[in-house]
Tab-separated table of C-alpha atoms in Angstrom:
chain	number	residue	atom	x	y	z
A	1	MET	CA	4.661	-34.380	165.987
A	2	ILE	CA	2.272	-31.420	165.745
A	3	PRO	CA	-1.083	-32.112	164.031
A	4	ALA	CA	-1.569	-30.452	160.629
A	5	PRO	CA	-2.276	-27.694	159.854
A	6	ALA	CA	-1.287	-26.198	163.210
A	7	GLY	CA	2.474	-26.096	162.874
A	8	SER	CA	3.320	-29.038	160.609
A	9	LEU	CA	4.504	-26.854	157.720
A	10	ALA	CA	7.959	-25.302	157.981
A	11	ALA	CA	9.216	-22.517	155.699
A	12	SER	CA	12.310	-20.338	155.519
A	13	GLY	CA	12.302	-16.575	155.893
A	14	GLY	CA	13.021	-16.259	152.165
A	15	ASP	CA	10.033	-18.399	151.262
A	16	MET	CA	7.838	-16.335	153.570
A	17	ALA	CA	8.995	-13.205	151.711
A	18	HIS	CA	7.808	-14.749	148.406
A	19	PHE	CA	4.499	-15.641	150.063
A	20	MET	CA	4.057	-12.074	151.349
A	21	ILE	CA	4.871	-10.475	147.995
A	22	ALA	CA	2.320	-12.705	146.282
A	23	HIS	CA	-0.382	-11.641	148.723
A	24	LEU	CA	0.559	-7.962	148.520
A	25	GLN	CA	0.062	-8.271	144.749
A	26	ASN	CA	-3.279	-10.068	145.147
A	27	GLY	CA	-1.974	-13.438	144.032
A	28	GLU	CA	0.618	-12.372	141.441
A	29	TYR	CA	4.348	-13.053	141.755
A	30	HIS	CA	7.012	-12.006	139.251
A	31	GLY	CA	4.356	-11.498	136.573
A	32	ARG	CA	2.820	-14.936	137.125
A	33	ARG	CA	-0.583	-15.618	138.624
A	34	VAL	CA	-0.196	-18.053	141.557
A	35	LEU	CA	-3.587	-17.337	143.116
A	36	PRO	CA	-6.735	-16.033	141.388
A	37	GLU	CA	-7.173	-12.357	142.201
A	38	GLN	CA	-10.755	-12.807	143.388
A	39	ILE	CA	-9.595	-15.523	145.818
A	40	ALA	CA	-6.800	-13.314	147.158
A	41	LYS	CA	-9.227	-10.424	147.670
A	42	MET	CA	-11.699	-12.764	149.327
A	43	MET	CA	-8.982	-13.796	151.790
A	44	HIS	CA	-8.054	-10.171	152.479
A	45	GLU	CA	-11.470	-8.493	152.437
A	46	THR	CA	-14.104	-10.915	153.768
A	47	PRO	CA	-14.494	-9.912	157.406
A	48	THR	CA	-16.454	-11.566	160.167
A	49	ASP	CA	-17.369	-9.155	162.967
A	50	MET	CA	-17.110	-10.524	166.477
A	51	ILE	CA	-17.119	-7.424	168.677
A	52	PRO	CA	-17.338	-4.136	166.749
A	53	PRO	CA	-15.247	-2.020	166.470
A	54	LEU	CA	-12.450	-4.488	167.283
A	55	HIS	CA	-10.427	-6.332	164.686
A	56	ARG	CA	-12.215	-8.824	162.466
A	57	MET	CA	-11.501	-12.295	161.140
A	58	MET	CA	-10.630	-12.687	157.480
A	59	LEU	CA	-10.039	-15.933	155.559
A	60	GLY	CA	-6.708	-17.214	156.808
A	61	PHE	CA	-5.816	-13.747	158.101
A	62	TYR	CA	-7.178	-11.406	160.735
A	63	GLU	CA	-7.055	-7.645	161.091
A	64	GLN	CA	-4.391	-5.898	163.136
A	65	ASP	CA	-5.078	-2.339	161.933
A	66	TYR	CA	-2.852	0.244	163.554
A	67	ASN	CA	-2.378	4.022	163.264
A	68	GLY	CA	-5.154	4.180	160.694
A	69	HIS	CA	-3.463	1.707	158.337
A	70	ARG	CA	-5.093	-1.534	157.250
A	71	VAL	CA	-3.104	-4.553	158.442
A	72	ILE	CA	-3.904	-8.233	157.981
A	73	SER	CA	-1.895	-10.715	159.974
A	74	HIS	CA	-1.430	-14.248	161.138
A	75	GLY	CA	0.713	-15.493	163.986
A	76	GLY	CA	1.380	-18.763	165.675
A	77	ASP	CA	3.472	-20.717	168.103
A	78	THR	CA	4.742	-24.256	168.270
A	79	GLU	CA	6.879	-25.714	171.014
A	80	TRP	CA	9.970	-24.421	169.185
A	81	MET	CA	9.066	-21.543	166.826
A	82	HIS	CA	7.158	-18.326	167.534
A	83	SER	CA	6.268	-16.318	164.451
A	84	TYR	CA	4.152	-13.408	163.210
A	85	LEU	CA	3.333	-12.109	159.739
A	86	HIS	CA	1.844	-8.673	159.050
A	87	LEU	CA	0.773	-7.329	155.668
A	88	PHE	CA	-0.113	-3.708	154.891
A	89	PRO	CA	-2.117	-4.242	151.657
A	90	ASP	CA	-2.763	-0.545	150.963
A	91	ASP	CA	0.880	0.382	151.604
A	92	HIS	CA	2.418	-2.655	149.816
A	93	VAL	CA	4.535	-3.456	152.859
A	94	GLY	CA	4.941	-6.562	154.956
A	95	ILE	CA	6.942	-7.607	157.989
A	96	TYR	CA	7.634	-11.137	159.160
A	97	MET	CA	9.411	-12.246	162.316
A	98	SER	CA	10.167	-15.654	163.794
A	99	PHE	CA	11.894	-16.684	167.017
A	100	ASN	CA	13.404	-20.093	167.720
A	101	SER	CA	12.784	-19.845	171.453
A	102	LEU	CA	10.013	-18.491	173.642
A	103	GLY	CA	12.636	-16.884	175.882
A	104	ARG	CA	12.460	-16.180	179.560
A	105	ASP	CA	8.930	-15.472	180.796
A	106	GLY	CA	7.566	-15.545	177.245
A	107	ALA	CA	9.853	-12.755	176.033
A	108	ALA	CA	9.381	-13.678	172.353
A	109	GLY	CA	5.749	-12.587	172.469
A	110	VAL	CA	6.666	-9.259	174.042
A	111	VAL	CA	9.490	-8.626	171.558
A	112	ARG	CA	7.454	-9.380	168.460
A	113	GLN	CA	4.596	-7.143	169.627
A	114	ALA	CA	7.036	-4.343	170.467
A	115	LEU	CA	8.751	-4.747	167.086
A	116	PHE	CA	5.420	-4.440	165.268
A	117	ASP	CA	4.322	-1.418	167.335
A	118	GLN	CA	7.583	0.437	166.851
A	119	PHE	CA	7.794	-0.461	163.152
A	120	VAL	CA	4.349	1.031	162.540
A	121	ASP	CA	4.951	4.075	164.746
A	122	ARG	CA	8.163	4.838	162.851
A	123	TYR	CA	7.075	4.245	159.248
A	124	PHE	CA	3.319	4.801	159.513
A	125	PRO	CA	2.783	7.260	162.390
A	126	GLY	CA	-0.795	7.850	163.462
A	127	PRO	CA	-2.836	10.847	164.557
A	128	GLY	CA	-2.320	10.306	168.292
A	129	LEU	CA	-4.397	8.867	171.090
A	130	ALA	CA	-8.160	8.638	170.605
A	131	PRO	CA	-9.972	11.202	172.810
A	132	VAL	CA	-12.144	10.247	175.780
A	133	LYS	CA	-15.844	10.843	175.034
A	134	VAL	CA	-17.399	9.191	178.084
A	135	SER	CA	-18.429	10.894	181.339
A	136	ALA	CA	-16.896	9.822	184.630
A	137	GLU	CA	-20.297	8.574	185.840
A	138	THR	CA	-20.810	6.381	182.772
A	139	ALA	CA	-17.242	5.082	182.994
A	140	ALA	CA	-17.827	4.044	186.610
A	141	GLN	CA	-21.063	2.220	185.751
A	142	HIS	CA	-19.507	0.384	182.840
A	143	ALA	CA	-16.365	-0.517	184.783
A	144	HIS	CA	-18.507	-2.064	187.540
A	145	LEU	CA	-20.464	-4.026	184.929
A	146	MET	CA	-17.302	-5.337	183.273
A	147	ALA	CA	-15.489	-6.536	186.400
A	148	GLY	CA	-15.482	-10.277	186.934
A	149	TYR	CA	-14.237	-13.627	185.645
A	150	TYR	CA	-14.386	-14.590	181.966
A	151	ASP	CA	-13.861	-17.844	180.088
A	152	ASP	CA	-11.537	-17.887	177.092
A	153	SER	CA	-13.233	-19.027	173.860
A	154	ARG	CA	-9.947	-20.659	172.847
A	155	ARG	CA	-9.836	-23.467	175.371
A	156	PRO	CA	-9.887	-27.259	175.722
A	157	GLU	CA	-13.606	-27.867	176.145
A	158	ARG	CA	-14.099	-31.541	176.988
A	159	SER	CA	-10.782	-32.843	178.317
A	160	PHE	CA	-9.011	-32.598	181.663
A	161	LEU	CA	-7.254	-29.419	180.470
A	162	ASN	CA	-10.574	-27.612	180.757
A	163	VAL	CA	-9.690	-27.219	184.439
A	164	LEU	CA	-7.212	-24.534	183.320
A	165	SER	CA	-10.251	-22.257	183.027
A	166	LEU	CA	-10.590	-22.635	186.785
A	167	ILE	CA	-6.889	-22.508	187.652
A	168	GLY	CA	-6.142	-19.421	185.538
A	169	PRO	CA	-9.347	-17.695	184.438
A	170	VAL	CA	-9.358	-14.360	182.648
A	171	LYS	CA	-10.177	-11.667	185.192
A	172	VAL	CA	-11.261	-8.100	184.474
A	173	GLU	CA	-10.732	-5.602	187.275
A	174	ALA	CA	-11.486	-1.905	187.668
A	175	ASP	CA	-9.318	0.471	189.705
A	176	LYS	CA	-10.358	3.606	191.578
A	177	ASP	CA	-10.037	5.644	188.369
A	178	ASN	CA	-12.349	3.215	186.524
A	179	HIS	CA	-9.478	1.967	184.392
A	180	LEU	CA	-9.855	-1.668	183.381
A	181	THR	CA	-7.216	-4.378	183.391
A	182	VAL	CA	-7.457	-7.830	181.793
A	183	SER	CA	-5.306	-10.412	183.543
A	184	LEU	CA	-4.199	-11.986	180.258
A	185	ILE	CA	-3.014	-8.731	178.663
A	186	LYS	CA	0.309	-7.330	179.844
A	187	ASP	CA	2.427	-4.320	178.945
A	188	ARG	CA	6.044	-4.783	177.934
A	189	ASN	CA	7.171	-4.470	181.543
A	190	GLY	CA	4.945	-7.386	182.547
A	191	THR	CA	2.321	-5.334	184.402
A	192	ALA	CA	-1.371	-5.489	183.538
A	193	ARG	CA	-2.257	-3.048	180.759
A	194	LYS	CA	-4.701	-0.342	181.817
A	195	TYR	CA	-7.570	0.787	179.600
A	196	VAL	CA	-9.621	3.998	179.715
A	197	GLU	CA	-13.139	4.154	178.289
A	198	ILE	CA	-13.295	6.426	175.212
A	199	GLU	CA	-16.753	5.496	173.880
A	200	PRO	CA	-19.585	3.452	175.409
A	201	PHE	CA	-18.100	-0.013	176.026
A	202	VAL	CA	-14.962	0.790	174.044
A	203	TRP	CA	-11.675	1.367	175.897
A	204	ARG	CA	-8.125	2.097	174.754
A	205	ALA	CA	-4.788	1.557	176.454
A	206	LEU	CA	-3.540	4.562	178.398
A	207	ASP	CA	-0.458	4.905	176.186
A	208	SER	CA	-1.630	3.545	172.814
A	209	ASN	CA	-4.692	3.007	170.640
A	210	TRP	CA	-4.949	-0.731	171.249
A	211	ARG	CA	-8.581	-1.198	172.242
A	212	LEU	CA	-10.781	-3.290	174.503
A	213	ALA	CA	-14.485	-3.553	173.718
A	214	ALA	CA	-17.533	-5.448	174.901
A	215	LYS	CA	-20.816	-6.564	173.423
A	216	THR	CA	-23.774	-6.217	175.795
A	217	ALA	CA	-27.407	-7.331	175.854
A	218	ASP	CA	-30.140	-6.513	178.364
A	219	GLY	CA	-27.673	-4.711	180.614
A	220	HIS	CA	-25.235	-7.640	180.799
A	221	VAL	CA	-21.850	-8.251	179.198
A	222	VAL	CA	-22.128	-10.979	176.564
A	223	ARG	CA	-18.468	-11.068	175.490
A	224	LEU	CA	-15.374	-8.914	175.334
A	225	SER	CA	-11.990	-8.935	173.689
A	226	VAL	CA	-8.964	-6.744	172.962
A	227	ASP	CA	-7.420	-5.736	169.656
A	228	GLU	CA	-4.279	-7.826	170.084
A	229	VAL	CA	-6.183	-11.125	170.243
A	230	SER	CA	-9.502	-10.292	168.589
A	231	PRO	CA	-11.102	-12.032	166.811
A	232	PHE	CA	-9.461	-15.401	167.470
A	233	MET	CA	-9.935	-15.068	171.210
A	234	VAL	CA	-13.019	-13.642	172.876
A	235	PHE	CA	-13.932	-13.830	176.540
A	236	GLU	CA	-17.387	-14.642	177.848
A	237	PRO	CA	-18.739	-14.500	181.417
A	238	PHE	CA	-18.851	-17.836	183.204
A	239	ASP	CA	-22.201	-19.417	183.950
A	240	TRP	CA	-22.809	-19.147	187.682
A	241	TRP	CA	-22.587	-22.898	188.226
A	242	ARG	CA	-18.979	-23.071	186.992
A	243	SER	CA	-17.807	-19.611	187.967
A	244	PRO	CA	-14.345	-19.301	189.564
A	245	ALA	CA	-15.792	-16.517	191.716
A	246	TRP	CA	-17.217	-19.114	194.121
A	247	ILE	CA	-15.601	-22.379	192.987
A	248	ARG	CA	-11.994	-21.266	193.537
A	249	PRO	CA	-12.423	-20.340	197.231
A	250	ALA	CA	-14.696	-23.342	197.736
A	251	VAL	CA	-12.055	-25.694	196.309
A	252	VAL	CA	-9.350	-24.176	198.517
A	253	VAL	CA	-11.478	-24.742	201.620
A	254	ALA	CA	-12.555	-28.235	200.523
A	255	LEU	CA	-9.046	-29.392	199.669
A	256	ALA	CA	-7.649	-27.883	202.854
A	257	ALA	CA	-10.302	-29.671	204.927
A	258	CYS	CA	-9.538	-33.032	203.315
A	259	LEU	CA	-5.779	-32.568	203.524
A	260	LEU	CA	-5.954	-31.451	207.147
A	261	THR	CA	-8.121	-34.421	208.062
A	262	ALA	CA	-5.858	-36.894	206.263
A	263	LEU	CA	-2.631	-35.462	207.675
A	264	LEU	CA	-3.881	-35.134	211.256
A	265	TRP	CA	-5.328	-38.646	211.305
A	266	PRO	CA	-1.994	-40.398	212.065
A	267	VAL	CA	-0.867	-37.469	214.214
A	268	ALA	CA	-3.929	-37.849	216.438
A	269	ALA	CA	-3.329	-41.603	216.713
A	270	ILE	CA	0.271	-41.062	217.831
A	271	VAL	CA	-0.769	-38.436	220.396
A	272	ARG	CA	-3.465	-40.708	221.842
A	273	ARG	CA	-1.010	-43.584	222.083
A	274	ARG	CA	1.593	-41.503	223.930
A	275	LEU	CA	-0.999	-40.101	226.289
A	276	LYS	CA	-2.537	-43.540	226.749
A	277	ALA	CA	-5.917	-42.154	225.804
A	278	PRO	CA	-7.465	-44.711	223.444
A	279	LEU	CA	-10.375	-43.801	221.200
A	280	THR	CA	-13.630	-44.731	222.948
A	281	LEU	CA	-15.787	-44.923	219.837
A	282	ALA	CA	-17.333	-48.218	218.778
A	283	GLY	CA	-19.853	-49.513	216.277
A	284	VAL	CA	-21.281	-47.201	213.587
A	285	PRO	CA	-19.706	-43.957	214.920
A	286	ALA	CA	-16.250	-45.605	214.890
A	287	ARG	CA	-16.729	-46.855	211.336
A	288	ALA	CA	-18.039	-43.447	210.251
A	289	ARG	CA	-14.962	-41.762	211.655
A	290	LEU	CA	-12.589	-44.278	210.036
A	291	TYR	CA	-14.315	-44.154	206.654
A	292	SER	CA	-14.367	-40.347	206.634
A	293	ARG	CA	-10.589	-40.277	207.197
A	294	ILE	CA	-10.012	-42.755	204.390
A	295	ALA	CA	-12.327	-40.823	202.050
A	296	ALA	CA	-10.604	-37.528	202.916
A	297	ALA	CA	-7.197	-39.027	202.122
A	298	VAL	CA	-8.433	-40.452	198.812
A	299	LEU	CA	-10.119	-37.182	197.754
A	300	ALA	CA	-7.063	-35.121	198.682
A	301	GLY	CA	-4.674	-37.578	197.036
A	302	VAL	CA	-6.535	-37.648	193.699
A	303	SER	CA	-6.862	-33.852	193.665
A	304	VAL	CA	-3.162	-33.313	194.370
A	305	ALA	CA	-2.262	-35.905	191.720
A	306	TRP	CA	-4.312	-34.018	189.121
A	307	LEU	CA	-2.681	-30.745	190.112
A	308	VAL	CA	0.818	-32.220	189.798
A	309	LEU	CA	0.002	-33.786	186.421
A	310	ILE	CA	-1.423	-30.575	184.973
A	311	MET	CA	1.375	-28.335	186.247
A	312	THR	CA	4.014	-30.765	184.969
A	313	ALA	CA	2.338	-31.044	181.564
A	314	LEU	CA	2.201	-27.263	181.217
A	315	GLU	CA	5.884	-26.984	182.063
A	316	LYS	CA	6.884	-29.884	179.816
A	317	THR	CA	4.450	-29.621	176.915
A	318	ALA	CA	6.075	-32.575	175.140
A	319	MET	CA	4.154	-34.718	177.651
A	320	LEU	CA	0.921	-33.780	175.872
A	321	SER	CA	1.083	-36.615	173.372
A	322	PRO	CA	-0.449	-40.084	172.934
A	323	ALA	CA	2.250	-41.360	175.289
A	324	LEU	CA	0.328	-39.647	178.103
A	325	ASP	CA	-2.855	-41.664	177.420
A	326	PRO	CA	-2.171	-44.604	179.789
A	327	LEU	CA	-1.449	-42.261	182.684
A	328	LEU	CA	-4.438	-40.133	181.763
A	329	LEU	CA	-6.810	-43.106	181.682
A	330	THR	CA	-5.409	-44.218	185.038
A	331	MET	CA	-6.134	-40.776	186.472
A	332	TYR	CA	-9.684	-40.838	185.104
A	333	THR	CA	-10.239	-44.238	186.716
A	334	LEU	CA	-8.828	-43.023	190.034
A	335	SER	CA	-11.076	-39.967	189.750
A	336	LEU	CA	-14.136	-42.136	189.276
A	337	VAL	CA	-13.236	-44.169	192.347
A	338	GLY	CA	-11.948	-41.227	194.377
A	339	TYR	CA	-14.473	-38.489	193.637
A	340	VAL	CA	-17.633	-40.566	193.186
A	341	GLY	CA	-16.810	-43.332	195.649
A	342	GLY	CA	-15.108	-41.002	198.116
A	343	THR	CA	-18.058	-38.614	198.121
A	344	ALA	CA	-20.552	-41.443	198.644
A	345	VAL	CA	-18.547	-42.759	201.599
A	346	MET	CA	-18.121	-39.258	203.025
A	347	LEU	CA	-21.850	-38.495	202.818
A	348	TRP	CA	-22.664	-41.768	204.571
A	349	SER	CA	-20.135	-40.930	207.279
A	350	THR	CA	-21.691	-37.486	207.707
A	351	TYR	CA	-25.158	-39.003	208.026
A	352	ALA	CA	-23.951	-41.629	210.485
A	353	THR	CA	-22.197	-39.006	212.611
A	354	TRP	CA	-25.240	-36.709	212.744
A	355	THR	CA	-27.560	-39.545	213.730
A	356	SER	CA	-25.259	-40.687	216.537
A	357	ALA	CA	-24.483	-39.232	219.967
A	358	ARG	CA	-21.221	-37.638	218.826
A	359	PRO	CA	-20.403	-34.127	220.190
A	360	TRP	CA	-21.402	-31.094	218.120
A	361	THR	CA	-17.782	-30.431	217.087
A	362	ALA	CA	-17.569	-33.880	215.469
A	363	LYS	CA	-20.897	-33.312	213.737
A	364	LEU	CA	-19.804	-29.904	212.481
A	365	TRP	CA	-16.534	-31.234	211.068
A	366	SER	CA	-18.330	-34.169	209.441
A	367	ALA	CA	-20.631	-31.654	207.727
A	368	VAL	CA	-17.595	-29.673	206.530
A	369	LEU	CA	-16.097	-32.866	205.100
A	370	GLY	CA	-19.366	-33.827	203.436
A	371	LEU	CA	-19.666	-30.437	201.765
A	372	SER	CA	-15.986	-30.555	200.807
A	373	ALA	CA	-16.476	-33.895	199.084
A	374	LEU	CA	-19.453	-32.531	197.149
A	375	VAL	CA	-17.434	-29.490	196.036
A	376	LEU	CA	-14.543	-31.620	194.776
A	377	LEU	CA	-16.942	-33.982	192.989
A	378	TRP	CA	-18.685	-30.987	191.389
A	379	VAL	CA	-15.370	-29.601	190.123
A	380	ALA	CA	-14.321	-33.008	188.788
A	381	TYR	CA	-17.602	-33.353	186.901
A	382	THR	CA	-17.857	-29.743	185.692
A	383	TYR	CA	-14.243	-29.482	184.548
A	384	HIS	CA	-14.096	-32.946	182.936
A	385	LEU	CA	-11.803	-34.807	185.295
A	386	LEU	CA	-14.188	-37.746	184.833
A	387	SER	CA	-14.465	-37.490	181.050
A	388	PHE	CA	-12.089	-40.286	179.979
A	389	MET	CA	-11.257	-37.967	177.075
A	390	THR	CA	-7.774	-38.418	175.588
A	391	ARG	CA	-8.108	-35.794	172.836
A	392	TYR	CA	-7.070	-32.333	173.850
């Protein structure tokens, strides 16, 4: 069951045609007024600017202007249907498409965008590609400024799914020719679309007039977007404290350290037993070593469990329902015990190791484990793996 109004209304193609005709006639259908004209015009002509000169948000519609023609649109996806509606108010034309399957590798999205592009190019051809009006030096400076990780404004903010911003952040990169790519935006062949700067902080695709633009302040990028998803999705730079630029490599190292420690713990015991070389530690150092191994196993286990849950839920989206709540609350509880308790135990073990007569290698590894625990706790807190939130 999909919550209203996001996908709970179903309509046939014929009914959508009636809907489109009524809007193209500003609320009139077959000589009857079904929507006051001033309301229809308000829906079609009340823009909210997000990032000029990119497309703007209307009331219930958003702009998708192309080849110099005004286009207002609305699209959407459920688990089963994938649809798009485009109206050309000044040309009295509309096109609607709906697919009953996403297709392999999200093919429905590619097909519907290609259908729209080719429909407009055939029936409403434009003047050609916008010329480049930016010097190579300026393009290089702006490309360097734009490169980095960005957070999607359309995201789960307070639930465990917020961690998707860390797993798959939007990344802007610049190549040697100062062309920009946005990891989320692909061409029809599945490769990252390349953009060339045509005006200050305005880029267009190399082979079309679909644009990318950014809003800046005090020499920093505030937000950016691209025509295809503006204005309902904008991308903003991460705050440093939750930036994937340092958290992603830190998490890889931290998880690897905990996993390695947990996996090698029984291996080392077996080797010592076969070589008849028992562990000579006793007292506090022995407890510190034991507790650090237990904490590493708990931290690694909870992290891997979260990863499996999230990847499975993304593959089988039907899981994202109230039926998931018991498992989710269990994971939050395990996170509280694992990340908070595991980090406390690990920090004590690190302290105990450094204040004992252990060799420097043991002290160094205990420090690595202590820092690893802090990193994993920071990620759990920052990305809401401790939130106990069941709304997403």
